[in-house]
mmCIF file of C-alpha atoms in Angstrom:
data_model
loop_
_atom_site.group_PDB
_atom_site.id
_atom_site.type_symbol
_atom_site.label_atom_id
_atom_site.label_comp_id
_atom_site.label_asym_id
_atom_site.label_seq_id
_atom_site.Cartn_x
_atom_site.Cartn_y
_atom_site.Cartn_z
ATOM 1 C CA ASP M 1 -105.570 13.163 81.122
ATOM 2 C CA GLN M 2 -102.763 12.127 83.424
ATOM 3 C CA GLN M 3 -103.985 10.829 86.741
ATOM 4 C CA VAL M 4 -100.478 10.436 88.157
ATOM 5 C CA LYS M 5 -97.979 13.203 87.527
ATOM 6 C CA GLN M 6 -94.281 13.420 88.112
ATOM 7 C CA ASN M 7 -93.470 16.954 87.130
ATOM 8 C CA SER M 8 -89.700 16.733 87.391
ATOM 9 C CA PRO M 9 -88.231 14.720 84.519
ATOM 10 C CA SER M 10 -84.816 14.700 86.150
ATOM 11 C CA LEU M 11 -83.028 15.377 89.412
ATOM 12 C CA SER M 12 -79.338 15.548 90.296
ATOM 13 C CA VAL M 13 -78.140 15.091 93.853
ATOM 14 C CA GLN M 14 -74.750 14.842 95.478
ATOM 15 C CA GLU M 15 -73.791 11.555 97.055
ATOM 16 C CA GLY M 16 -74.668 11.509 100.749
ATOM 17 C CA ARG M 17 -77.391 14.151 100.413
ATOM 18 C CA ILE M 18 -81.145 13.626 100.438
ATOM 19 C CA SER M 19 -83.039 12.928 97.221
ATOM 20 C CA ILE M 20 -86.695 13.946 97.168
ATOM 21 C CA LEU M 21 -88.865 12.735 94.314
ATOM 22 C CA ASN M 22 -92.380 14.080 94.052
ATOM 23 C CA CYS M 23 -95.619 12.714 92.675
ATOM 24 C CA ASP M 24 -99.119 14.200 92.422
ATOM 25 C CA TYR M 25 -102.344 12.436 91.619
ATOM 26 C CA THR M 26 -105.823 13.533 90.696
ATOM 27 C CA ASN M 27 -108.040 10.549 91.519
ATOM 28 C CA SER M 28 -109.026 10.616 95.176
ATOM 29 C CA MET M 29 -110.171 6.998 94.899
ATOM 30 C CA PHE M 30 -106.605 5.708 94.642
ATOM 31 C CA ASP M 31 -105.893 3.772 97.797
ATOM 32 C CA TYR M 32 -102.448 2.336 97.241
ATOM 33 C CA PHE M 33 -99.288 3.983 95.991
ATOM 34 C CA LEU M 34 -96.053 2.378 94.894
ATOM 35 C CA TRP M 35 -92.626 3.506 93.808
ATOM 36 C CA TYR M 36 -90.708 1.567 91.199
ATOM 37 C CA LYS M 37 -87.069 1.904 90.241
ATOM 38 C CA LYS M 38 -85.819 1.210 86.737
ATOM 39 C CA TYR M 39 -82.248 0.749 85.595
ATOM 40 C CA PRO M 40 -81.411 0.891 81.865
ATOM 41 C CA ALA M 41 -82.132 -2.369 80.012
ATOM 42 C CA GLU M 42 -84.089 -3.738 82.974
ATOM 43 C CA GLY M 43 -87.751 -3.789 83.875
ATOM 44 C CA PRO M 44 -89.111 -1.651 86.715
ATOM 45 C CA THR M 45 -88.640 -3.197 90.147
ATOM 46 C CA PHE M 46 -90.789 -2.533 93.171
ATOM 47 C CA LEU M 47 -89.172 -0.286 95.754
ATOM 48 C CA ILE M 48 -91.639 0.805 98.426
ATOM 49 C CA SER M 49 -95.353 1.355 98.840
ATOM 50 C CA ILE M 50 -97.857 3.116 101.054
ATOM 51 C CA SER M 51 -101.490 2.562 101.771
ATOM 52 C CA SER M 52 -103.870 5.505 101.794
ATOM 53 C CA ILE M 53 -104.580 4.920 105.476
ATOM 54 C CA LYS M 54 -100.996 5.834 106.342
ATOM 55 C CA ASP M 55 -98.985 8.990 105.889
ATOM 56 C CA LYS M 56 -95.500 7.523 106.088
ATOM 57 C CA ASN M 57 -93.738 4.279 105.335
ATOM 58 C CA GLU M 58 -90.063 3.685 105.855
ATOM 59 C CA ASP M 59 -87.725 0.991 104.575
ATOM 60 C CA GLY M 60 -84.061 1.542 105.254
ATOM 61 C CA ARG M 61 -82.854 4.587 103.348
ATOM 62 C CA PHE M 62 -86.208 4.969 101.591
ATOM 63 C CA THR M 63 -89.217 6.764 103.054
ATOM 64 C CA VAL M 64 -92.468 7.548 101.305
ATOM 65 C CA PHE M 65 -94.739 10.302 102.595
ATOM 66 C CA LEU M 66 -98.386 10.650 101.621
ATOM 67 C CA ASN M 67 -100.450 13.821 101.939
ATOM 68 C CA LYS M 68 -103.978 12.809 100.982
ATOM 69 C CA SER M 69 -105.490 16.256 101.287
ATOM 70 C CA ALA M 70 -102.936 17.592 98.808
ATOM 71 C CA LYS M 71 -103.018 14.404 96.696
ATOM 72 C CA HIS M 72 -99.267 14.371 96.872
ATOM 73 C CA LEU M 73 -96.648 11.805 97.743
ATOM 74 C CA SER M 74 -92.893 11.956 97.886
ATOM 75 C CA LEU M 75 -90.035 9.505 98.058
ATOM 76 C CA HIS M 76 -87.054 10.435 100.202
ATOM 77 C CA ILE M 77 -83.745 8.686 99.801
ATOM 78 C CA VAL M 78 -81.177 9.421 102.452
ATOM 79 C CA PRO M 79 -78.271 9.210 102.168
ATOM 80 C CA SER M 80 -78.255 9.048 98.369
ATOM 81 C CA GLN M 81 -75.756 6.696 96.772
ATOM 82 C CA PRO M 82 -74.467 6.469 93.183
ATOM 83 C CA GLY M 83 -76.231 3.109 92.836
ATOM 84 C CA ASP M 84 -79.534 4.922 93.351
ATOM 85 C CA SER M 85 -79.135 6.549 89.939
ATOM 86 C CA ALA M 86 -82.130 5.278 87.967
ATOM 87 C CA VAL M 87 -85.564 6.292 86.750
ATOM 88 C CA TYR M 88 -88.170 6.302 89.512
ATOM 89 C CA PHE M 89 -91.823 5.752 88.680
ATOM 90 C CA CYS M 90 -94.688 6.621 90.945
ATOM 91 C CA ALA M 91 -97.757 4.391 90.520
ATOM 92 C CA ALA M 92 -101.224 4.266 92.025
ATOM 93 C CA SER M 93 -103.983 1.702 92.183
ATOM 94 C CA LEU M 94 -107.630 1.587 93.162
ATOM 95 C CA SER M 95 -107.342 -1.789 94.871
ATOM 96 C CA GLY M 96 -105.439 -5.046 94.673
ATOM 97 C CA ASN M 97 -105.146 -6.573 91.205
ATOM 98 C CA THR M 98 -106.449 -3.503 89.440
ATOM 99 C CA PRO M 99 -103.923 -2.139 86.974
ATOM 100 C CA LEU M 100 -101.410 0.388 88.169
ATOM 101 C CA VAL M 101 -101.496 3.933 86.802
ATOM 102 C CA PHE M 102 -97.967 5.179 86.321
ATOM 103 C CA GLY M 103 -96.368 8.591 86.203
ATOM 104 C CA LYS M 104 -93.821 9.451 83.508
ATOM 105 C CA GLY M 105 -90.896 8.912 85.823
ATOM 106 C CA THR M 106 -88.076 11.027 87.236
ATOM 107 C CA ARG M 107 -84.494 10.292 86.306
ATOM 108 C CA LEU M 108 -82.316 10.555 89.408
ATOM 109 C CA SER M 109 -78.583 11.056 89.049
ATOM 110 C CA VAL M 110 -76.504 10.753 92.187
ATOM 111 C CA ILE M 111 -73.141 12.362 91.678
ATOM 112 C CA ALA M 112 -70.129 11.065 93.580
ATOM 113 C CA ASP K 1 -84.744 -17.433 90.537
ATOM 114 C CA ALA K 2 -88.401 -16.927 89.836
ATOM 115 C CA MET K 3 -88.856 -14.252 87.256
ATOM 116 C CA VAL K 4 -90.650 -12.707 84.305
ATOM 117 C CA ILE K 5 -88.892 -13.264 80.988
ATOM 118 C CA GLN K 6 -89.604 -11.413 77.787
ATOM 119 C CA ASN K 7 -88.408 -12.510 74.383
ATOM 120 C CA PRO K 8 -86.966 -11.161 72.302
ATOM 121 C CA ARG K 9 -85.309 -8.179 73.988
ATOM 122 C CA TYR K 10 -85.193 -6.323 70.689
ATOM 123 C CA GLN K 11 -87.518 -6.856 67.776
ATOM 124 C CA VAL K 12 -87.414 -5.180 64.392
ATOM 125 C CA THR K 13 -90.362 -5.520 62.070
ATOM 126 C CA GLN K 14 -91.545 -3.929 58.888
ATOM 127 C CA PHE K 15 -94.484 -1.617 58.570
ATOM 128 C CA GLY K 16 -97.604 -3.775 58.353
ATOM 129 C CA LYS K 17 -95.837 -7.087 59.061
ATOM 130 C CA PRO K 18 -97.398 -8.976 61.977
ATOM 131 C CA VAL K 19 -95.212 -9.462 65.011
ATOM 132 C CA THR K 20 -95.567 -11.443 68.240
ATOM 133 C CA LEU K 21 -93.892 -10.644 71.525
ATOM 134 C CA SER K 22 -93.736 -13.259 74.248
ATOM 135 C CA CYS K 23 -93.681 -13.273 78.023
ATOM 136 C CA SER K 24 -93.192 -16.165 80.396
ATOM 137 C CA GLN K 25 -93.192 -16.294 84.165
ATOM 138 C CA THR K 26 -92.067 -18.742 86.793
ATOM 139 C CA LEU K 27 -93.818 -16.933 89.636
ATOM 140 C CA ASN K 28 -97.073 -18.829 89.126
ATOM 141 C CA HIS K 29 -98.998 -15.555 89.317
ATOM 142 C CA ASN K 30 -102.564 -15.513 88.111
ATOM 143 C CA VAL K 31 -102.572 -11.952 86.809
ATOM 144 C CA MET K 32 -100.555 -10.838 83.798
ATOM 145 C CA TYR K 33 -100.327 -7.385 82.187
ATOM 146 C CA TRP K 34 -99.019 -5.862 78.971
ATOM 147 C CA TYR K 35 -97.858 -2.245 78.975
ATOM 148 C CA GLN K 36 -96.633 -0.021 76.167
ATOM 149 C CA GLN K 37 -94.038 2.586 77.048
ATOM 150 C CA LYS K 38 -92.857 5.243 74.660
ATOM 151 C CA SER K 39 -89.826 7.383 75.278
ATOM 152 C CA SER K 40 -90.173 9.637 78.353
ATOM 153 C CA GLN K 41 -93.773 8.523 78.814
ATOM 154 C CA ALA K 42 -95.521 6.566 81.525
ATOM 155 C CA PRO K 43 -96.087 2.870 80.906
ATOM 156 C CA LYS K 44 -99.561 2.573 79.418
ATOM 157 C CA LEU K 45 -101.649 -0.501 80.117
ATOM 158 C CA LEU K 46 -102.863 -2.289 76.997
ATOM 159 C CA PHE K 47 -104.673 -5.227 78.612
ATOM 160 C CA HIS K 48 -104.462 -7.687 81.448
ATOM 161 C CA TYR K 49 -105.522 -11.219 82.284
ATOM 162 C CA TYR K 50 -107.008 -12.258 85.556
ATOM 163 C CA ASP K 51 -106.372 -15.979 85.115
ATOM 164 C CA LYS K 52 -108.063 -16.620 81.759
ATOM 165 C CA ASP K 53 -110.320 -13.580 81.932
ATOM 166 C CA PHE K 54 -109.150 -11.032 79.391
ATOM 167 C CA ASN K 55 -109.540 -7.330 80.160
ATOM 168 C CA ASN K 56 -108.948 -4.891 77.338
ATOM 169 C CA GLU K 57 -108.374 -1.206 78.048
ATOM 170 C CA ALA K 58 -110.909 0.955 76.264
ATOM 171 C CA ASP K 59 -108.309 2.879 74.279
ATOM 172 C CA THR K 60 -106.187 -0.105 73.225
ATOM 173 C CA PRO K 61 -106.235 -0.228 69.421
ATOM 174 C CA ASP K 62 -107.785 -3.276 67.739
ATOM 175 C CA ASN K 63 -104.402 -3.803 66.116
ATOM 176 C CA PHE K 64 -103.205 -5.205 69.436
ATOM 177 C CA GLN K 65 -104.304 -8.667 70.485
ATOM 178 C CA SER K 66 -103.220 -11.006 73.237
ATOM 179 C CA ARG K 67 -103.218 -14.701 74.019
ATOM 180 C CA ARG K 68 -102.637 -16.527 77.243
ATOM 181 C CA PRO K 69 -102.520 -20.265 76.551
ATOM 182 C CA ASN K 70 -101.622 -21.151 80.138
ATOM 183 C CA THR K 71 -100.603 -19.571 83.449
ATOM 184 C CA SER K 72 -96.958 -19.263 82.476
ATOM 185 C CA PHE K 73 -97.158 -17.694 79.024
ATOM 186 C CA CYS K 74 -98.692 -14.603 77.528
ATOM 187 C CA PHE K 75 -98.310 -13.233 73.994
ATOM 188 C CA LEU K 76 -98.805 -9.808 72.480
ATOM 189 C CA ASP K 77 -99.730 -9.859 68.798
ATOM 190 C CA ILE K 78 -99.528 -6.695 66.744
ATOM 191 C CA ARG K 79 -101.412 -7.457 63.562
ATOM 192 C CA SER K 80 -100.262 -4.588 61.377
ATOM 193 C CA PRO K 81 -97.568 -2.558 63.094
ATOM 194 C CA GLY K 82 -97.404 1.105 62.279
ATOM 195 C CA LEU K 83 -94.558 3.526 62.901
ATOM 196 C CA GLY K 84 -96.422 4.765 65.969
ATOM 197 C CA ASP K 85 -96.247 1.311 67.544
ATOM 198 C CA ALA K 86 -92.496 1.519 67.995
ATOM 199 C CA ALA K 87 -92.061 1.403 71.753
ATOM 200 C CA MET K 88 -90.910 -0.639 74.718
ATOM 201 C CA TYR K 89 -93.413 -3.355 75.611
ATOM 202 C CA LEU K 90 -93.432 -4.472 79.220
ATOM 203 C CA CYS K 91 -94.993 -7.608 80.620
ATOM 204 C CA ALA K 92 -95.823 -7.822 84.316
ATOM 205 C CA THR K 93 -97.428 -10.254 86.736
ATOM 206 C CA SER K 94 -99.051 -10.042 90.128
ATOM 207 C CA ARG K 95 -100.555 -12.345 92.695
ATOM 208 C CA ASP K 96 -104.255 -12.623 93.283
ATOM 209 C CA THR K 97 -103.889 -13.995 96.806
ATOM 210 C CA GLY K 98 -102.523 -12.563 99.999
ATOM 211 C CA GLY K 99 -102.880 -9.115 101.466
ATOM 212 C CA VAL K 100 -103.369 -5.814 99.714
ATOM 213 C CA LEU K 101 -99.635 -5.222 99.342
ATOM 214 C CA ALA K 102 -99.057 -8.649 97.808
ATOM 215 C CA LYS K 103 -101.795 -8.083 95.248
ATOM 216 C CA ASN K 104 -100.617 -4.598 94.328
ATOM 217 C CA ILE K 105 -96.984 -5.380 93.613
ATOM 218 C CA GLN K 106 -96.343 -6.089 89.960
ATOM 219 C CA TYR K 107 -93.232 -7.907 88.785
ATOM 220 C CA PHE K 108 -91.894 -6.764 85.441
ATOM 221 C CA GLY K 109 -89.867 -8.353 82.720
ATOM 222 C CA ALA K 110 -87.003 -6.441 81.115
ATOM 223 C CA GLY K 111 -89.191 -5.513 78.163
ATOM 224 C CA THR K 112 -89.049 -5.895 74.402
ATOM 225 C CA ARG K 113 -88.057 -2.861 72.405
ATOM 226 C CA LEU K 114 -89.942 -2.884 69.120
ATOM 227 C CA SER K 115 -88.720 -0.986 66.089
ATOM 228 C CA VAL K 116 -90.895 -0.579 63.001
ATOM 229 C CA LEU K 117 -89.178 0.167 59.711
#
Protein backbone atom coordinates (compact mmCIF):
# COMPACT_ATOMS: atom_id res chain seq x y z
CA ASP A 1 0.00 0.00 0.00
CA GLN A 2 1.72 3.11 -1.27
CA GLN A 3 1.33 6.06 1.04
CA VAL A 4 3.11 8.45 -1.31
CA LYS A 5 2.29 8.27 -5.00
CA GLN A 6 3.88 9.87 -8.00
CA ASN A 7 1.64 8.78 -10.82
CA SER A 8 3.71 10.13 -13.69
CA PRO A 9 6.83 8.04 -14.26
CA SER A 10 8.20 10.58 -16.71
CA LEU A 11 7.76 14.12 -17.95
CA SER A 12 9.30 16.00 -20.87
CA VAL A 13 9.41 19.78 -20.94
CA GLN A 14 10.96 22.33 -23.24
CA GLU A 15 13.75 24.46 -21.88
CA GLY A 16 12.42 27.73 -20.49
CA ARG A 17 8.93 26.34 -19.84
CA ILE A 18 7.42 25.34 -16.51
CA SER A 19 7.81 21.81 -15.16
CA ILE A 20 5.10 20.60 -12.80
CA LEU A 21 5.69 17.40 -10.87
CA ASN A 22 2.84 15.99 -8.84
CA CYS A 23 2.63 13.90 -5.71
CA ASP A 24 -0.34 12.49 -3.76
CA TYR A 25 -0.35 11.00 -0.31
CA THR A 26 -2.82 9.00 1.71
CA ASN A 27 -1.72 9.47 5.33
CA SER A 28 -3.20 12.66 6.74
CA MET A 29 -0.76 12.46 9.65
CA PHE A 30 2.20 13.38 7.45
CA ASP A 31 3.37 16.80 8.53
CA TYR A 32 6.47 17.41 6.46
CA PHE A 33 7.06 16.95 2.76
CA LEU A 34 10.32 17.01 0.86
CA TRP A 35 11.43 16.84 -2.74
CA TYR A 36 14.66 15.12 -3.66
CA LYS A 37 16.50 15.21 -6.96
CA LYS A 38 18.59 12.31 -8.20
CA TYR A 39 21.10 12.30 -11.03
CA PRO A 40 22.34 8.97 -12.45
CA ALA A 41 25.10 7.36 -10.37
CA GLU A 42 24.48 9.76 -7.49
CA GLY A 43 22.40 9.58 -4.34
CA PRO A 44 19.24 11.66 -3.94
CA THR A 45 19.90 15.22 -2.84
CA PHE A 46 17.49 17.41 -0.93
CA LEU A 47 15.84 20.09 -3.04
CA ILE A 48 13.01 21.81 -1.19
CA SER A 49 10.53 21.08 1.58
CA ILE A 50 7.25 22.27 3.00
CA SER A 51 5.65 21.98 6.37
CA SER A 52 2.00 20.99 6.64
CA ILE A 53 1.20 24.36 8.20
CA LYS A 54 2.08 26.11 4.95
CA ASP A 55 0.65 25.91 1.47
CA LYS A 56 3.60 27.26 -0.48
CA ASN A 57 7.35 27.41 -0.21
CA GLU A 58 9.61 29.02 -2.75
CA ASP A 59 13.34 28.77 -3.35
CA GLY A 60 14.61 30.40 -6.49
CA ARG A 61 13.22 28.60 -9.52
CA PHE A 62 11.61 25.93 -7.34
CA THR A 63 8.22 26.26 -5.66
CA VAL A 64 6.34 23.58 -3.80
CA PHE A 65 2.59 23.86 -3.28
CA LEU A 66 0.66 21.84 -0.71
CA ASN A 67 -3.08 21.21 -0.77
CA LYS A 68 -3.84 19.40 2.47
CA SER A 69 -7.52 18.88 1.81
CA ALA A 70 -6.68 17.11 -1.45
CA LYS A 71 -3.58 15.42 0.03
CA HIS A 72 -1.66 16.67 -2.94
CA LEU A 73 1.58 18.53 -3.46
CA SER A 74 3.36 19.72 -6.55
CA LEU A 75 6.80 20.97 -7.44
CA HIS A 76 7.04 23.77 -9.99
CA ILE A 77 10.28 24.53 -11.74
CA VAL A 78 10.34 27.71 -13.76
CA PRO A 79 12.09 28.29 -16.03
CA SER A 80 13.18 24.70 -16.63
CA GLN A 81 16.79 24.15 -17.61
CA PRO A 82 18.54 21.13 -19.17
CA GLY A 83 20.47 20.66 -15.92
CA ASP A 84 17.15 20.01 -14.18
CA SER A 85 16.87 16.70 -16.03
CA ALA A 86 16.86 14.10 -13.25
CA VAL A 87 14.56 11.84 -11.27
CA TYR A 88 12.51 13.72 -8.67
CA PHE A 89 11.29 11.94 -5.57
CA CYS A 90 8.53 13.18 -3.34
CA ALA A 91 8.88 12.14 0.32
CA ALA A 92 6.82 12.59 3.45
CA SER A 93 7.45 12.23 7.15
CA LEU A 94 5.42 12.12 10.34
CA SER A 95 7.91 14.20 12.31
CA GLY A 96 11.61 14.91 12.57
CA ASN A 97 13.88 11.86 12.57
CA THR A 98 11.13 9.47 11.58
CA PRO A 99 11.93 7.70 8.33
CA LEU A 100 10.86 9.29 5.10
CA VAL A 101 8.25 7.58 2.93
CA PHE A 102 9.17 8.00 -0.71
CA GLY A 103 7.23 7.97 -3.94
CA LYS A 104 8.51 6.05 -6.96
CA GLY A 105 9.89 9.15 -8.61
CA THR A 106 9.26 11.07 -11.82
CA ARG A 107 11.94 11.30 -14.46
CA LEU A 108 12.08 14.84 -15.81
CA SER A 109 13.68 15.52 -19.17
CA VAL A 110 14.22 19.14 -20.11
CA ILE A 111 14.77 19.44 -23.82
CA ALA A 112 16.91 22.26 -25.18
CA ASP B 1 33.48 18.26 2.10
CA ALA B 2 31.35 16.49 4.65
CA MET B 3 29.56 13.61 3.04
CA VAL B 4 28.11 10.12 3.09
CA ILE B 5 30.30 7.53 1.39
CA GLN B 6 29.21 4.08 0.35
CA ASN B 7 31.57 1.30 -0.60
CA PRO B 8 31.73 -0.41 -2.90
CA ARG B 9 29.72 1.34 -5.61
CA TYR B 10 29.09 -1.96 -7.34
CA GLN B 11 29.05 -5.35 -5.69
CA VAL B 12 28.57 -8.72 -7.32
CA THR B 13 27.91 -11.74 -5.17
CA GLN B 14 26.79 -15.28 -5.68
CA PHE B 15 23.45 -16.68 -4.66
CA GLY B 16 23.66 -17.55 -0.97
CA LYS B 17 27.11 -16.00 -0.41
CA PRO B 18 27.13 -13.47 2.44
CA VAL B 19 27.90 -9.90 1.49
CA THR B 20 28.54 -6.72 3.47
CA LEU B 21 27.93 -3.20 2.26
CA SER B 22 29.47 -0.28 4.09
CA CYS B 23 28.57 3.33 4.73
CA SER B 24 30.60 6.05 6.39
CA GLN B 25 29.77 9.65 7.14
CA THR B 26 31.70 12.74 8.08
CA LEU B 27 28.61 14.74 8.98
CA ASN B 28 28.61 13.53 12.59
CA HIS B 29 24.88 12.80 12.33
CA ASN B 30 23.31 10.63 14.97
CA VAL B 31 20.71 9.00 12.74
CA MET B 32 21.59 6.59 9.94
CA TYR B 33 19.28 4.75 7.53
CA TRP B 34 19.51 1.90 5.04
CA TYR B 35 17.14 1.84 2.07
CA GLN B 36 16.65 -0.72 -0.68
CA GLN B 37 15.63 0.58 -4.08
CA LYS B 38 14.66 -1.64 -6.96
CA SER B 39 14.32 -0.42 -10.50
CA SER B 40 11.53 2.17 -10.93
CA GLN B 41 10.47 1.69 -7.32
CA ALA B 42 10.49 3.98 -4.32
CA PRO B 43 13.38 3.63 -1.90
CA LYS B 44 12.20 1.25 0.81
CA LEU B 45 13.47 1.65 4.35
CA LEU B 46 15.09 -1.47 5.77
CA PHE B 47 16.16 -0.13 9.18
CA HIS B 48 17.57 2.89 10.90
CA TYR B 49 19.71 3.77 13.89
CA TYR B 50 18.98 6.57 16.26
CA ASP B 51 22.47 6.73 17.77
CA LYS B 52 22.96 3.12 18.89
CA ASP B 53 19.26 2.31 19.03
CA PHE B 54 18.41 -0.05 16.20
CA ASN B 55 14.98 0.17 14.57
CA ASN B 56 13.99 -2.61 12.21
CA GLU B 57 11.09 -2.17 9.80
CA ALA B 58 8.46 -4.83 10.31
CA ASP B 59 8.72 -6.18 6.77
CA THR B 60 12.52 -6.25 6.55
CA PRO B 61 13.54 -9.87 5.98
CA ASP B 62 15.66 -11.59 8.64
CA ASN B 63 18.24 -12.10 5.92
CA PHE B 64 19.18 -8.45 6.34
CA GLN B 65 21.19 -7.39 9.36
CA SER B 66 22.98 -4.21 10.30
CA ARG B 67 25.81 -3.06 12.51
CA ARG B 68 26.81 0.37 13.65
CA PRO B 69 30.10 0.15 15.54
CA ASN B 70 30.40 3.92 15.95
CA THR B 71 28.80 7.19 14.84
CA SER B 72 30.68 7.28 11.55
CA PHE B 73 30.15 3.77 10.21
CA CYS B 74 27.20 1.57 9.44
CA PHE B 75 27.15 -1.83 7.72
CA LEU B 76 24.47 -3.79 5.92
CA ASP B 77 24.95 -7.55 6.04
CA ILE B 78 22.97 -9.79 3.73
CA ARG B 79 23.42 -13.28 5.11
CA SER B 80 22.20 -15.34 2.17
CA PRO B 81 21.50 -13.15 -0.84
CA GLY B 82 18.79 -14.28 -3.18
CA LEU B 83 18.12 -13.13 -6.72
CA GLY B 84 15.38 -10.88 -5.37
CA ASP B 85 17.91 -8.96 -3.28
CA ALA B 86 19.56 -7.48 -6.35
CA ALA B 87 18.94 -3.76 -5.96
CA MET B 88 20.47 -0.39 -5.21
CA TYR B 89 21.18 0.04 -1.50
CA LEU B 90 21.19 3.59 -0.21
CA CYS B 91 22.60 4.81 3.07
CA ALA B 92 21.43 8.12 4.52
CA THR B 93 21.99 10.22 7.62
CA SER B 94 20.14 12.96 9.42
CA ARG B 95 20.61 15.22 12.39
CA ASP B 96 18.78 14.75 15.63
CA THR B 97 19.21 18.36 16.74
CA GLY B 98 17.95 21.63 15.40
CA GLY B 99 14.57 22.55 14.01
CA VAL B 100 12.05 20.39 12.24
CA LEU B 101 13.59 21.04 8.82
CA ALA B 102 17.08 20.12 10.01
CA LYS B 103 15.84 16.83 11.44
CA ASN B 104 13.82 15.92 8.37
CA ILE B 105 16.51 16.37 5.75
CA GLN B 106 18.34 13.15 4.97
CA TYR B 107 21.72 13.12 3.28
CA PHE B 108 22.31 10.20 0.96
CA GLY B 109 25.34 8.36 -0.27
CA ALA B 110 25.65 7.45 -3.95
CA GLY B 111 24.50 3.91 -3.23
CA THR B 112 25.82 0.42 -3.81
CA ARG B 113 24.34 -1.53 -6.67
CA LEU B 114 24.21 -5.19 -5.73
CA SER B 115 24.04 -7.93 -8.32
CA VAL B 116 23.35 -11.54 -7.35
CA LEU B 117 24.45 -14.26 -9.75
